[in-house]
Amino acid sequence: MSILVLDCGSSALKATVFADDGAVIATADAGYPAAATPHRRAPEDWWRAVVDAVGRLPREGVSALSLTGMMENLIAVDALGQPVRDAVLYSDPIGTEAFDAVAARLAAADATAILGNAPRPLMTAFKLKALGAAGARWVLPGSKDFLALRLTGVVATDPSCASTTGLMDIGTRDWSSDLVALLEVDRGLLPPIVAAETVLGGLTEAAAAALGLPAGLPVVNGCGDAAATTIGSGAERPDEVSIYLGTSGWVAGVTALTERMPRPYYRLAHPLHGGLIEVAPILSAGAAAQWARETLGLTLQDAERLAGEADASPTGALFLPYLNGERTPFVDLELRAGFANVAAGDNAATLYYAALEGVAFAIAANVQAMGAAGPVYLVGGGAQSAVWPQIMADVLGREVTVPQHPVLAASLGAYRAAATALGLAIGAAARGRVYWPRADRAARIARQQQRFERATGMLRELARI
């Protein structure tokens, strides 16, 4: 048995075939043509990319298909499932004026408590208010929802995608009657919200012929990309933490909380149980490491080698990774980066190592503020480093697990949703490698963390001069 996963991203469609134990059999990407308008995309581009990518994969033995992709979009389709216009992507600010017009009424209705998040202009609801729904039978928030419709003829979304619309009651996981009425949205346009592990239906004859797969193949709903990345990393149970280390990054804490209480994090309904995923964005993740490599004139290969050398006996050199300010656990967009405690004997190796460690300290501050005390799962391009995951374990003082394929975390999350639907046990191939904090580094890490916190405060004072 194998599972085909489609990850409909902003720049490319990724198709991956997983064995039933989570091992990757094959993966293929297909890009999209240049968009005519910024923040817009013809949904048919996604479908053509699916046909392209799937056509380059082995399909024998595929027993189910599962989905993930972008959230917070506005995808309007007619009664036949055909797009009535280009999809309005998550990044489109078209809803800003519509949001401003109703912001006071939303505050009076305590919309934040209903949504679990403060309303914001990029949410699907405000795109819909700005553009209307002429000619539409349905409006879908997830790119994977459009693919599900094309694959099965079934209209649906999942709780994580619905969390980003500005219309879902996060407590009931259904559309909020109060907000639907306040925003004057036709509830009949909104798709049913069903669990990530729901089998939506079978592959239609037309879709099966296009993909070279059997008609009737079960198609699993899956979930939005941020939620899929969290569960794909391995963070499923309350108190577990997923850290995404890409160019930017985030800390995602899993919680059993469902009560409507204010928290300084973006909240998503957890796709596999009744709890939540709380997301804290990290401005200084892989971009800080890339800046350090480029500034020091290092290739990635050289930087990895030097970091390994520095790890044998790290110095006290410190890096504050705030190249573009900080958003969490405090907001200070004027804050800037800096090296500190650098000695004459420090060199490119020790400075690059300090950069990796500095990002780890910034992430640790968010993990601590979030209060999630369980195991940590690390994904994204930075998780492929031979050194960085160990640094993360040392700084966090807890075990850190890196999946075998950390850049496929979202796809692995959709696989996990399908495995739940099909009653499959998650095999060792999906679990990855575990890094443990080194006891002999604990005293040094404690000193460095104290220096990091003090130096951050000093830099914030400096930014105000």
Coordinates of C-alpha atoms in Angstrom, one line a residue:
M1 CA 0.0 0.0 0.0
S2 CA 1.2 3.5 -0.8
I3 CA -0.3 7.0 -0.4
L4 CA 0.0 9.8 -2.9
V5 CA 0.2 13.3 -1.4
L6 CA -0.4 16.5 -3.2
D7 CA 1.0 19.7 -1.6
C8 CA -0.3 22.8 -3.5
G9 CA 2.1 25.5 -2.6
S10 CA 2.5 29.1 -3.7
S11 CA 5.3 28.6 -6.2
A12 CA 5.0 24.9 -7.1
L13 CA 3.0 21.7 -6.7
K14 CA 4.8 18.9 -4.9
A15 CA 3.6 15.3 -5.4
T16 CA 5.0 12.6 -3.2
V17 CA 4.4 8.9 -2.9
F18 CA 4.8 7.5 0.6
A19 CA 5.0 3.8 1.6
D20 CA 2.5 2.8 4.2
D21 CA 5.2 3.2 6.9
G22 CA 6.0 6.8 5.9
A23 CA 9.1 6.1 3.8
V24 CA 9.3 8.3 0.7
I25 CA 9.2 6.3 -2.5
A26 CA 9.4 9.2 -4.9
T27 CA 8.6 12.9 -5.2
A28 CA 8.2 15.4 -8.1
D29 CA 7.7 19.1 -8.3
A30 CA 5.8 21.0 -11.0
G31 CA 5.9 24.8 -11.2
Y32 CA 3.3 27.3 -12.4
P33 CA 3.5 29.8 -15.2
A34 CA 4.0 33.4 -14.4
A35 CA 0.9 35.0 -12.9
A36 CA -0.6 37.9 -14.8
T37 CA -1.5 39.7 -11.5
P38 CA 0.4 39.7 -8.2
H39 CA -1.2 37.7 -5.4
R40 CA -3.5 35.9 -8.0
R41 CA -3.4 32.5 -9.6
A42 CA -5.5 30.7 -12.1
P43 CA -6.7 27.5 -10.3
E44 CA -6.3 25.6 -13.5
D45 CA -2.5 26.1 -13.1
W46 CA -2.7 24.0 -9.9
W47 CA -4.5 21.2 -11.8
R48 CA -2.1 21.2 -14.7
A49 CA 0.8 21.0 -12.2
V50 CA -0.9 18.0 -10.6
V51 CA -1.2 16.1 -13.9
D52 CA 2.5 17.0 -14.7
A53 CA 3.9 16.0 -11.3
V54 CA 1.9 12.8 -10.8
G55 CA 2.7 11.7 -14.4
R56 CA 6.4 11.5 -13.4
L57 CA 5.8 9.3 -10.3
P58 CA 5.4 5.5 -9.9
R59 CA 1.7 4.9 -9.4
E60 CA 1.5 1.2 -9.0
G61 CA 0.1 0.3 -5.6
V62 CA -1.2 3.7 -4.8
S63 CA -4.1 3.0 -2.5
A64 CA -5.2 6.6 -1.4
L65 CA -4.6 10.2 -2.1
S66 CA -4.3 13.0 0.5
L67 CA -4.0 16.8 0.3
T68 CA -2.4 19.9 1.7
G69 CA -1.8 23.4 0.5
M70 CA -2.1 27.1 1.0
M71 CA -4.7 28.6 3.3
E72 CA -6.5 32.0 3.6
N73 CA -7.3 32.2 -0.1
L74 CA -10.5 33.1 -1.9
I75 CA -11.3 30.5 -4.6
A76 CA -14.7 31.1 -6.2
V77 CA -16.2 28.3 -8.3
D78 CA -19.5 27.7 -10.0
A79 CA -21.9 24.8 -9.6
L80 CA -19.8 22.6 -11.9
G81 CA -16.6 23.3 -9.9
Q82 CA -15.2 25.6 -12.5
P83 CA -13.3 28.8 -11.4
V84 CA -15.3 32.0 -12.0
R85 CA -12.1 34.1 -11.7
D86 CA -8.5 33.8 -10.6
A87 CA -7.9 32.6 -7.0
V88 CA -7.1 35.5 -4.6
L89 CA -4.1 34.2 -2.7
Y90 CA -3.5 34.6 1.1
S91 CA -1.0 37.4 0.5
D92 CA -3.5 39.7 -1.4
P93 CA -4.3 42.8 0.6
I94 CA -7.5 43.5 -1.3
G95 CA -9.6 43.1 1.8
T96 CA -8.0 46.0 3.8
E97 CA -10.7 48.6 3.2
A98 CA -13.5 46.1 3.8
F99 CA -11.8 45.1 7.0
D100 CA -11.4 48.7 8.1
A101 CA -15.1 49.4 7.5
V102 CA -16.3 46.7 9.9
A103 CA -13.4 46.6 12.4
A104 CA -15.3 48.5 15.1
R105 CA -18.4 46.2 14.7
L106 CA -16.1 43.1 14.9
A107 CA -14.6 44.4 18.1
A108 CA -18.0 45.1 19.6
A109 CA -19.1 41.5 18.7
D110 CA -15.9 40.1 20.4
A111 CA -14.9 38.5 17.1
T112 CA -11.5 37.6 18.5
A113 CA -13.1 35.3 21.1
I114 CA -15.2 33.6 18.4
L115 CA -12.3 33.1 15.9
G116 CA -9.6 32.4 18.4
N117 CA -7.6 35.0 16.5
A118 CA -7.8 38.8 16.1
P119 CA -9.5 39.5 12.7
R120 CA -7.1 40.8 10.1
P121 CA -7.4 42.1 6.6
L122 CA -5.8 39.1 4.8
M123 CA -8.5 36.7 6.0
T124 CA -10.8 35.2 3.4
A125 CA -13.9 36.9 4.6
F126 CA -12.6 40.4 3.8
K127 CA -11.4 39.4 0.4
L128 CA -14.9 38.1 -0.2
K129 CA -16.5 41.4 1.0
A130 CA -14.2 43.4 -1.2
L131 CA -14.7 41.4 -4.4
G132 CA -18.2 39.8 -3.9
A133 CA -19.2 36.4 -5.2
A134 CA -20.8 37.0 -8.6
G135 CA -21.3 33.8 -10.5
A136 CA -20.0 31.7 -7.6
R137 CA -21.7 28.7 -6.1
W138 CA -19.0 28.0 -3.6
V139 CA -16.0 29.9 -2.1
L140 CA -13.1 27.8 -0.9
P141 CA -10.3 28.9 1.4
G142 CA -7.7 26.3 0.6
S143 CA -5.8 25.5 -2.6
K144 CA -6.1 21.8 -1.7
D145 CA -9.9 22.3 -1.4
F146 CA -10.0 23.2 -5.1
L147 CA -8.0 20.1 -5.9
A148 CA -10.3 18.0 -3.8
L149 CA -13.3 19.2 -5.8
R150 CA -11.5 18.5 -9.1
L151 CA -10.5 15.0 -7.9
T152 CA -13.8 13.9 -6.3
G153 CA -16.6 16.4 -7.2
V154 CA -17.0 16.9 -3.4
V155 CA -17.0 20.4 -1.8
A156 CA -15.3 20.6 1.6
T157 CA -12.7 22.3 3.6
D158 CA -11.0 21.3 6.9
P159 CA -10.8 23.1 10.3
S160 CA -7.3 24.4 9.9
C161 CA -8.1 26.1 6.6
A162 CA -11.4 27.4 8.0
S163 CA -9.5 28.9 10.9
T164 CA -7.9 31.4 8.5
T165 CA -11.2 32.6 7.0
G166 CA -12.4 35.0 9.7
L167 CA -15.7 33.1 9.8
M168 CA -15.2 29.9 11.8
D169 CA -16.1 29.6 15.5
I170 CA -12.9 27.9 16.7
G171 CA -14.8 26.4 19.7
T172 CA -17.5 24.6 17.6
R173 CA -15.4 24.2 14.4
D174 CA -18.4 25.4 12.4
W175 CA -19.2 28.6 10.6
S176 CA -20.2 31.3 13.1
S177 CA -23.7 32.4 12.5
D178 CA -23.0 35.7 14.3
L179 CA -20.0 36.6 12.1
V180 CA -21.6 35.3 8.9
A181 CA -24.5 37.7 9.6
L182 CA -22.3 40.6 10.7
L183 CA -20.2 40.4 7.5
E184 CA -23.2 39.8 5.4
V185 CA -21.8 36.6 3.9
D186 CA -24.2 34.1 2.1
R187 CA -23.7 31.0 4.3
G188 CA -24.7 28.9 1.3
L189 CA -21.4 29.8 -0.4
L190 CA -19.3 28.2 2.4
P191 CA -18.2 24.6 2.1
P192 CA -18.8 22.0 4.8
I193 CA -16.0 21.8 7.4
V194 CA -14.9 18.2 7.8
A195 CA -12.1 16.5 9.7
A196 CA -8.7 16.2 8.0
E197 CA -8.9 12.4 8.1
T198 CA -12.2 12.3 6.3
V199 CA -12.4 10.3 3.1
L200 CA -14.2 12.8 0.9
G201 CA -15.0 10.3 -1.9
G202 CA -13.5 8.4 -4.7
L203 CA -11.5 9.7 -7.6
T204 CA -13.8 10.5 -10.5
E205 CA -13.5 8.8 -13.9
A206 CA -12.2 12.0 -15.5
A207 CA -9.6 12.7 -12.8
A208 CA -8.5 9.1 -12.8
A209 CA -7.9 9.1 -16.5
A210 CA -5.9 12.4 -16.3
L211 CA -3.7 11.0 -13.5
G212 CA -3.4 7.4 -14.6
L213 CA -4.9 6.1 -11.3
P214 CA -7.9 3.9 -10.7
A215 CA -11.3 5.5 -10.5
G216 CA -12.8 5.3 -7.0
L217 CA -9.4 5.7 -5.3
P218 CA -10.1 7.2 -1.8
V219 CA -9.3 10.9 -1.5
V220 CA -8.5 12.1 2.0
N221 CA -9.4 15.7 2.9
G222 CA -6.0 16.6 4.5
C223 CA -5.4 20.0 6.0
G224 CA -3.8 23.4 5.4
D225 CA 0.0 23.6 5.0
A226 CA 0.9 25.1 8.4
A227 CA -1.1 22.5 10.2
A228 CA 0.2 19.8 8.0
T229 CA 3.8 20.9 8.6
T230 CA 3.1 20.7 12.4
I231 CA 1.7 17.2 12.4
G232 CA 4.2 16.1 9.7
S233 CA 7.0 17.1 11.9
G234 CA 5.6 14.7 14.5
A235 CA 4.0 17.2 16.9
E236 CA 0.5 15.8 17.5
R237 CA 0.0 15.6 21.2
P238 CA -0.5 18.5 23.6
D239 CA 2.6 20.3 24.8
E240 CA 4.7 19.1 21.8
V241 CA 6.4 21.7 19.7
S242 CA 7.1 22.0 16.0
I243 CA 9.8 24.4 14.8
Y244 CA 10.0 25.3 11.1
L245 CA 13.5 26.6 10.0
G246 CA 13.1 28.0 6.6
T247 CA 14.2 31.4 5.3
S248 CA 11.6 32.6 7.8
G249 CA 10.3 30.3 10.4
W250 CA 7.8 29.6 13.2
V251 CA 7.3 27.9 16.5
A252 CA 4.0 25.9 16.6
G253 CA 2.9 24.6 20.0
V254 CA 0.2 22.0 20.3
T255 CA -2.3 22.6 23.1
A256 CA -5.4 20.9 24.4
L257 CA -6.9 24.3 25.1
T258 CA -10.2 25.0 23.4
E259 CA -11.5 27.8 25.6
R260 CA -11.7 31.3 24.0
M261 CA -8.9 33.1 25.8
P262 CA -6.6 35.8 24.5
R263 CA -3.2 34.5 23.4
P264 CA -0.5 36.4 21.4
Y265 CA -0.3 33.6 18.8
Y266 CA -2.1 32.8 15.6
R267 CA -4.3 29.8 16.3
L268 CA -5.3 26.9 14.0
A269 CA -7.7 24.1 14.9
H270 CA -5.6 21.0 15.2
P271 CA -6.5 18.7 12.3
L272 CA -6.3 15.4 14.2
H273 CA -7.9 16.2 17.5
G274 CA -10.0 18.8 19.3
G275 CA -7.1 21.0 20.5
L276 CA -5.3 23.9 18.8
I277 CA -2.0 24.8 17.2
E278 CA -0.6 28.1 18.3
V279 CA 1.9 29.6 15.9
A280 CA 4.6 32.2 16.7
P281 CA 6.4 33.6 13.6
I282 CA 10.2 33.8 13.7
L283 CA 11.6 36.6 11.6
S284 CA 15.2 35.5 12.1
A285 CA 15.5 31.9 11.1
G286 CA 17.3 30.5 8.0
A287 CA 17.7 34.0 6.7
A288 CA 20.0 34.9 9.5
A289 CA 22.2 31.9 8.8
Q290 CA 22.2 32.7 5.1
W291 CA 23.2 36.3 5.9
A292 CA 26.1 35.1 8.0
R293 CA 27.3 32.7 5.3
E294 CA 27.2 35.4 2.6
T295 CA 28.8 38.0 4.8
L296 CA 31.6 35.7 5.8
G297 CA 32.0 34.6 2.2
L298 CA 31.1 30.9 2.9
T299 CA 29.4 28.3 0.8
L300 CA 26.8 26.2 2.5
Q301 CA 29.2 23.2 2.4
D302 CA 32.1 25.3 3.9
A303 CA 29.8 26.8 6.5
E304 CA 28.6 23.3 7.6
R305 CA 32.2 22.1 7.9
L306 CA 33.3 25.1 9.9
A307 CA 30.3 24.9 12.2
G308 CA 31.2 21.3 12.9
E309 CA 34.7 22.3 13.8
A310 CA 33.5 25.1 16.1
D311 CA 31.1 22.7 17.8
A312 CA 34.0 20.7 19.2
S313 CA 35.0 23.7 21.4
P314 CA 32.6 26.6 21.1
T315 CA 33.7 30.0 22.3
G316 CA 31.6 32.7 24.0
A317 CA 30.9 34.7 20.8
L318 CA 27.3 35.7 20.6
F319 CA 25.0 36.7 17.8
L320 CA 21.7 38.6 18.2
P321 CA 19.8 37.5 15.0
Y322 CA 17.4 40.5 14.7
L323 CA 18.2 41.5 11.2
N324 CA 14.6 42.6 10.5
G325 CA 13.4 43.2 14.1
E326 CA 11.3 40.8 16.1
R327 CA 7.6 39.9 16.3
T328 CA 7.5 37.3 19.1
P329 CA 7.9 36.9 22.0
F330 CA 8.0 40.7 21.9
V331 CA 7.3 43.2 19.1
D332 CA 10.2 45.5 18.2
L333 CA 10.6 46.0 14.5
E334 CA 13.3 48.7 15.0
L335 CA 15.6 46.1 16.7
R336 CA 18.7 45.1 14.7
A337 CA 21.2 42.3 14.8
G338 CA 24.7 42.3 16.3
F339 CA 27.7 40.2 17.4
A340 CA 28.8 40.5 20.9
N341 CA 31.5 39.0 23.2
V342 CA 33.7 38.4 20.2
A343 CA 37.4 37.7 21.0
A344 CA 40.5 38.2 18.9
G345 CA 40.8 34.5 18.4
D346 CA 37.3 34.1 16.9
N347 CA 37.1 33.5 13.2
A348 CA 34.6 32.6 10.5
A349 CA 33.9 29.2 12.1
T350 CA 33.1 30.6 15.5
L351 CA 31.1 33.5 14.1
Y352 CA 29.0 31.3 11.9
Y353 CA 28.5 28.9 14.9
A354 CA 27.4 31.9 16.9
A355 CA 24.8 32.8 14.2
L356 CA 23.3 29.3 14.4
E357 CA 23.3 29.4 18.2
G358 CA 21.7 32.9 18.2
V359 CA 18.8 31.8 16.1
A360 CA 18.4 28.9 18.6
F361 CA 18.3 31.3 21.5
A362 CA 15.7 33.4 19.8
I363 CA 13.5 30.4 19.1
A364 CA 14.0 29.1 22.7
A365 CA 12.6 32.4 24.0
N366 CA 9.4 31.8 22.0
V367 CA 9.1 28.2 23.2
Q368 CA 9.5 29.3 26.8
A369 CA 6.9 32.1 26.4
M370 CA 4.5 29.7 24.8
G371 CA 4.7 27.4 27.7
A372 CA 4.9 24.2 25.7
A373 CA 7.2 21.8 27.6
G374 CA 7.2 18.6 25.6
P375 CA 9.4 17.2 22.9
V376 CA 10.5 19.3 19.9
Y377 CA 10.3 18.4 16.3
L378 CA 12.4 20.3 13.8
V379 CA 11.7 20.7 10.0
G380 CA 12.5 22.9 7.1
G381 CA 15.7 23.5 5.2
G382 CA 17.7 24.3 8.4
A383 CA 16.8 20.9 9.8
Q384 CA 19.0 19.3 7.1
S385 CA 22.1 20.8 8.8
A386 CA 24.4 18.3 10.5
V387 CA 25.1 20.8 13.3
W388 CA 22.0 23.0 13.9
P389 CA 19.6 20.3 15.3
Q390 CA 22.1 19.4 18.0
I391 CA 22.6 23.1 18.8
M392 CA 18.8 23.4 19.1
A393 CA 18.7 20.4 21.5
D394 CA 21.4 21.9 23.7
V395 CA 19.8 25.4 23.8
L396 CA 16.3 24.1 24.4
G397 CA 17.5 21.5 26.9
R398 CA 15.1 18.8 25.5
E399 CA 15.1 16.1 22.8
V400 CA 14.7 17.3 19.2
T401 CA 13.5 15.0 16.5
V402 CA 14.2 15.6 12.8
P403 CA 12.1 13.6 10.3
Q404 CA 14.0 11.7 7.6
H405 CA 12.8 14.3 5.0
P406 CA 12.4 17.6 6.9
V407 CA 11.6 19.6 3.7
L408 CA 8.6 17.3 3.0
A409 CA 7.0 18.0 6.4
A410 CA 3.7 19.3 5.0
S411 CA 3.4 16.3 2.7
L412 CA 4.2 14.0 5.6
G413 CA 1.4 15.7 7.5
A414 CA -1.1 14.9 4.8
Y415 CA 0.3 11.4 4.8
R416 CA -0.4 11.2 8.5
A417 CA -4.0 12.3 8.0
A418 CA -4.4 9.5 5.4
A419 CA -2.8 7.0 7.7
T420 CA -5.3 7.9 10.4
A421 CA -8.1 7.5 7.9
L422 CA -6.9 4.1 6.8
G423 CA -6.0 2.8 10.2
L424 CA -2.2 2.6 9.4
A425 CA 0.4 2.6 12.2
I426 CA 3.1 5.3 11.7
G427 CA 6.3 3.4 11.0
A428 CA 9.8 4.2 12.0
A429 CA 10.5 5.7 8.6
A430 CA 8.2 8.6 9.5
R431 CA 9.8 9.3 12.9
G432 CA 13.3 10.5 12.0
R433 CA 16.5 11.0 14.1
V434 CA 16.5 12.2 17.7
Y435 CA 19.1 14.7 19.1
W436 CA 19.5 14.8 22.9
P437 CA 20.9 17.8 24.9
R438 CA 24.5 17.3 25.9
A439 CA 24.9 17.4 29.6
D440 CA 28.5 18.7 29.4
R441 CA 27.3 21.8 27.5
A442 CA 24.6 22.8 30.0
A443 CA 26.7 25.2 32.0
R444 CA 28.0 27.0 28.9
I445 CA 24.5 27.2 27.4
A446 CA 23.1 28.7 30.6
R447 CA 25.8 31.5 30.5
Q448 CA 25.2 32.1 26.8
Q449 CA 21.5 32.4 27.3
Q450 CA 22.0 34.9 30.1
R451 CA 24.2 36.9 27.9
F452 CA 21.7 36.7 25.0
E453 CA 18.9 38.0 27.1
R454 CA 20.9 40.8 28.6
A455 CA 22.4 41.8 25.2
T456 CA 18.9 41.7 23.6
G457 CA 17.7 44.2 26.2
M458 CA 20.8 46.4 25.5
L459 CA 20.2 46.3 21.8
R460 CA 16.6 47.3 22.2
E461 CA 17.7 50.3 24.3
L462 CA 20.3 51.2 21.5
A463 CA 17.5 51.0 18.8
R464 CA 15.6 53.8 20.7
I465 CA 18.5 56.3 20.6

